[in-house]
């Protein structure tokens, strides 16, 4: 998505400019344990293609997090989340109109480095690993259907990079994060007739999240 690419560029520039300010901060990050959840905008992108704004699928995420300081302004932040991903395809032709949704549900474990620029503002970046727990395709419009997808036909593990920003109001925080998948959703297969190999679906996850967290301690 263009919005996601612009967000990552702006975040990189902000991180570079902010490191010169860190020496002036004092104990901006503390140990936290809490719950969080949010709104997802997900998509799939193919090999060699840029993520675009088409075929966005809306979903959610929910889970728990911990913030573990390693200095006055830097912390490690592990999380465990249930999150939805996938993509939506809309069609409108002479025969039918509607949409089809490719839905993927994961248990996701991000591991992030969090830098508190001030007590109330942080930037974070790192990686994530996910395990696929369910998948299905649904359709609505002139043709309605719902079909479970055998997880053995897809990669059960996904991994990628993540980056975001957060604003703390104690005990509530809000933030924006982008996950860029590095693993194909589909598995490599061999055609029984031609013997050629192919990957279906040959695409990776892309996910932009607006989240709300609540500190419990």
GROMACS .gro file of C-alpha atoms in nm:
model
  217
    1UNK     CA    1   0.000   0.000   0.000
    2UNK     CA    2   0.125   0.347  -0.083
    3UNK     CA    3   0.019   0.471   0.259
    4UNK     CA    4   0.221   0.197   0.423
    5UNK     CA    5   0.533   0.269   0.216
    6UNK     CA    6   0.513   0.640   0.299
    7UNK     CA    7   0.466   0.553   0.665
    8UNK     CA    8   0.783   0.342   0.669
    9UNK     CA    9   0.988   0.614   0.497
   10UNK     CA   10   0.868   0.878   0.742
   11UNK     CA   11   0.938   0.648   1.036
   12UNK     CA   12   1.295   0.583   0.917
   13UNK     CA   13   1.365   0.955   0.887
   14UNK     CA   14   1.213   1.021   1.226
   15UNK     CA   15   1.423   0.751   1.393
   16UNK     CA   16   1.741   0.894   1.243
   17UNK     CA   17   1.661   1.246   1.363
   18UNK     CA   18   1.549   1.131   1.708
   19UNK     CA   19   1.861   0.940   1.820
   20UNK     CA   20   2.045   1.269   1.869
   21UNK     CA   21   1.786   1.369   2.131
   22UNK     CA   22   1.800   1.056   2.344
   23UNK     CA   23   2.084   1.165   2.576
   24UNK     CA   24   1.860   1.441   2.710
   25UNK     CA   25   1.587   1.200   2.820
   26UNK     CA   26   1.574   1.036   3.163
   27UNK     CA   27   1.390   0.716   3.252
   28UNK     CA   28   1.129   0.749   2.980
   29UNK     CA   29   1.039   0.379   2.973
   30UNK     CA   30   0.919   0.154   3.256
   31UNK     CA   31   0.821  -0.211   3.296
   32UNK     CA   32   0.468  -0.271   3.168
   33UNK     CA   33   0.229  -0.563   3.128
   34UNK     CA   34  -0.101  -0.521   2.952
   35UNK     CA   35  -0.362  -0.615   2.695
   36UNK     CA   36  -0.409  -0.472   2.349
   37UNK     CA   37  -0.628  -0.493   2.043
   38UNK     CA   38  -0.690  -0.310   1.721
   39UNK     CA   39  -0.811  -0.270   1.367
   40UNK     CA   40  -0.629  -0.436   1.074
   41UNK     CA   41  -0.605  -0.339   0.708
   42UNK     CA   42  -0.452  -0.641   0.535
   43UNK     CA   43  -0.345  -0.725   0.183
   44UNK     CA   44  -0.129  -0.968  -0.014
   45UNK     CA   45   0.153  -0.873  -0.249
   46UNK     CA   46   0.321  -1.085  -0.513
   47UNK     CA   47   0.688  -1.149  -0.581
   48UNK     CA   48   0.851  -0.844  -0.736
   49UNK     CA   49   0.539  -0.630  -0.687
   50UNK     CA   50   0.491  -0.330  -0.464
   51UNK     CA   51   0.217  -0.337  -0.203
   52UNK     CA   52  -0.075  -0.131  -0.336
   53UNK     CA   53  -0.403   0.002  -0.202
   54UNK     CA   54  -0.622  -0.251  -0.385
   55UNK     CA   55  -0.792  -0.554  -0.233
   56UNK     CA   56  -0.771  -0.440   0.131
   57UNK     CA   57  -0.935  -0.677   0.381
   58UNK     CA   58  -1.046  -0.532   0.715
   59UNK     CA   59  -1.001  -0.733   1.035
   60UNK     CA   60  -0.874  -0.716   1.392
   61UNK     CA   61  -0.603  -0.822   1.637
   62UNK     CA   62  -0.606  -0.886   2.012
   63UNK     CA   63  -0.361  -1.012   2.273
   64UNK     CA   64  -0.112  -0.930   2.549
   65UNK     CA   65   0.220  -0.748   2.566
   66UNK     CA   66   0.511  -0.674   2.800
   67UNK     CA   67   0.759  -0.386   2.800
   68UNK     CA   68   1.095  -0.481   2.954
   69UNK     CA   69   1.342  -0.188   2.990
   70UNK     CA   70   1.710  -0.235   2.908
   71UNK     CA   71   1.798   0.133   2.962
   72UNK     CA   72   1.627   0.457   3.060
   73UNK     CA   73   1.471   0.496   2.716
   74UNK     CA   74   1.501   0.158   2.539
   75UNK     CA   75   1.299  -0.158   2.603
   76UNK     CA   76   1.231  -0.498   2.454
   77UNK     CA   77   0.860  -0.549   2.383
   78UNK     CA   78   0.736  -0.905   2.322
   79UNK     CA   79   0.370  -0.965   2.236
   80UNK     CA   80   0.133  -1.256   2.174
   81UNK     CA   81  -0.157  -1.173   1.943
   82UNK     CA   82  -0.442  -1.330   1.754
   83UNK     CA   83  -0.454  -1.146   1.422
   84UNK     CA   84  -0.647  -1.167   1.097
   85UNK     CA   85  -0.486  -1.120   0.756
   86UNK     CA   86  -0.564  -1.186   0.391
   87UNK     CA   87  -0.710  -0.992   0.099
   88UNK     CA   88  -1.037  -0.912  -0.078
   89UNK     CA   89  -1.111  -0.936  -0.450
   90UNK     CA   90  -1.404  -0.739  -0.595
   91UNK     CA   91  -1.551  -0.831  -0.933
   92UNK     CA   92  -1.818  -0.684  -1.158
   93UNK     CA   93  -1.878  -0.830  -1.502
   94UNK     CA   94  -2.159  -0.926  -1.736
   95UNK     CA   95  -2.225  -1.247  -1.545
   96UNK     CA   96  -2.199  -1.152  -1.176
   97UNK     CA   97  -2.079  -0.893  -0.926
   98UNK     CA   98  -1.963  -0.920  -0.567
   99UNK     CA   99  -1.648  -0.995  -0.375
  100UNK     CA  100  -1.439  -1.287  -0.251
  101UNK     CA  101  -1.239  -1.272   0.073
  102UNK     CA  102  -0.929  -1.480   0.139
  103UNK     CA  103  -0.909  -1.495   0.520
  104UNK     CA  104  -0.604  -1.607   0.720
  105UNK     CA  105  -0.602  -1.623   1.101
  106UNK     CA  106  -0.270  -1.635   1.287
  107UNK     CA  107  -0.122  -1.653   1.634
  108UNK     CA  108   0.149  -1.391   1.604
  109UNK     CA  109   0.453  -1.322   1.824
  110UNK     CA  110   0.619  -0.984   1.755
  111UNK     CA  111   0.953  -0.908   1.921
  112UNK     CA  112   1.025  -0.536   1.909
  113UNK     CA  113   1.281  -0.283   2.024
  114UNK     CA  114   1.093   0.013   2.170
  115UNK     CA  115   1.256   0.355   2.198
  116UNK     CA  116   1.077   0.616   2.410
  117UNK     CA  117   1.166   0.955   2.265
  118UNK     CA  118   0.968   1.110   2.554
  119UNK     CA  119   0.762   0.954   2.831
  120UNK     CA  120   0.455   0.974   2.609
  121UNK     CA  121   0.588   0.897   2.263
  122UNK     CA  122   0.767   0.588   2.135
  123UNK     CA  123   0.889   0.434   1.812
  124UNK     CA  124   0.936   0.059   1.779
  125UNK     CA  125   1.073  -0.184   1.523
  126UNK     CA  126   1.165  -0.550   1.500
  127UNK     CA  127   1.030  -0.874   1.362
  128UNK     CA  128   0.742  -1.114   1.402
  129UNK     CA  129   0.669  -1.484   1.361
  130UNK     CA  130   0.319  -1.625   1.309
  131UNK     CA  131   0.146  -1.962   1.306
  132UNK     CA  132  -0.159  -2.015   1.084
  133UNK     CA  133  -0.455  -2.147   1.288
  134UNK     CA  134  -0.733  -2.129   1.027
  135UNK     CA  135  -0.804  -2.019   0.671
  136UNK     CA  136  -1.105  -1.990   0.445
  137UNK     CA  137  -1.254  -1.818   0.141
  138UNK     CA  138  -1.593  -1.647   0.154
  139UNK     CA  139  -1.797  -1.480  -0.116
  140UNK     CA  140  -2.087  -1.236  -0.117
  141UNK     CA  141  -2.294  -1.067  -0.386
  142UNK     CA  142  -2.458  -1.252  -0.673
  143UNK     CA  143  -2.267  -1.564  -0.567
  144UNK     CA  144  -2.243  -1.647  -0.196
  145UNK     CA  145  -2.018  -1.919  -0.057
  146UNK     CA  146  -1.792  -2.013   0.234
  147UNK     CA  147  -1.516  -2.271   0.201
  148UNK     CA  148  -1.257  -2.379   0.457
  149UNK     CA  149  -0.903  -2.413   0.319
  150UNK     CA  150  -0.687  -2.706   0.427
  151UNK     CA  151  -0.395  -2.555   0.620
  152UNK     CA  152  -0.169  -2.825   0.476
  153UNK     CA  153  -0.207  -2.649   0.139
  154UNK     CA  154  -0.056  -2.328   0.284
  155UNK     CA  155   0.257  -2.233   0.475
  156UNK     CA  156   0.167  -2.264   0.842
  157UNK     CA  157   0.449  -2.029   0.945
  158UNK     CA  158   0.487  -1.665   0.848
  159UNK     CA  159   0.759  -1.417   0.941
  160UNK     CA  160   0.841  -1.056   0.861
  161UNK     CA  161   0.948  -0.715   0.984
  162UNK     CA  162   0.744  -0.463   1.181
  163UNK     CA  163   0.772  -0.093   1.266
  164UNK     CA  164   0.544   0.160   1.429
  165UNK     CA  165   0.481   0.454   1.659
  166UNK     CA  166   0.285   0.484   1.984
  167UNK     CA  167   0.147   0.757   2.211
  168UNK     CA  168   0.100   0.686   2.583
  169UNK     CA  169  -0.172   0.840   2.799
  170UNK     CA  170  -0.121   0.606   3.098
  171UNK     CA  171  -0.275   0.357   3.136
  172UNK     CA  172  -0.403   0.373   2.777
  173UNK     CA  173  -0.185   0.390   2.466
  174UNK     CA  174  -0.266   0.417   2.097
  175UNK     CA  175  -0.040   0.340   1.805
  176UNK     CA  176   0.008   0.259   1.439
  177UNK     CA  177   0.217  -0.035   1.314
  178UNK     CA  178   0.301  -0.188   0.978
  179UNK     CA  179   0.394  -0.555   0.926
  180UNK     CA  180   0.571  -0.654   0.604
  181UNK     CA  181   0.569  -1.029   0.541
  182UNK     CA  182   0.877  -1.206   0.404
  183UNK     CA  183   0.731  -1.557   0.368
  184UNK     CA  184   0.508  -1.684   0.088
  185UNK     CA  185   0.156  -1.768   0.202
  186UNK     CA  186   0.139  -2.060  -0.041
  187UNK     CA  187   0.354  -2.369  -0.067
  188UNK     CA  188   0.573  -2.473  -0.356
  189UNK     CA  189   0.405  -2.750  -0.555
  190UNK     CA  190   0.494  -2.974  -0.848
  191UNK     CA  191   0.256  -3.017  -1.140
  192UNK     CA  192   0.187  -3.389  -1.180
  193UNK     CA  193   0.164  -3.364  -1.560
  194UNK     CA  194   0.441  -3.123  -1.661
  195UNK     CA  195   0.672  -3.171  -1.363
  196UNK     CA  196   0.716  -2.794  -1.324
  197UNK     CA  197   0.714  -2.632  -0.981
  198UNK     CA  198   0.501  -2.336  -0.881
  199UNK     CA  199   0.382  -2.159  -0.566
  200UNK     CA  200   0.014  -2.092  -0.501
  201UNK     CA  201  -0.077  -1.843  -0.380
  202UNK     CA  202   0.257  -1.680  -0.468
  203UNK     CA  203   0.207  -1.385  -0.232
  204UNK     CA  204   0.314  -1.248   0.105
  205UNK     CA  205   0.124  -1.076   0.386
  206UNK     CA  206   0.103  -0.700   0.432
  207UNK     CA  207  -0.077  -0.555   0.734
  208UNK     CA  208  -0.135  -0.206   0.876
  209UNK     CA  209  -0.271  -0.194   1.233
  210UNK     CA  210  -0.425   0.082   1.442
  211UNK     CA  211  -0.414  -0.045   1.802
  212UNK     CA  212  -0.521   0.045   2.156
  213UNK     CA  213  -0.342  -0.098   2.461
  214UNK     CA  214  -0.420  -0.091   2.833
  215UNK     CA  215  -0.149  -0.121   3.100
  216UNK     CA  216  -0.243  -0.358   3.385
  217UNK     CA  217   0.036  -0.285   3.634
   0.00000   0.00000   0.00000
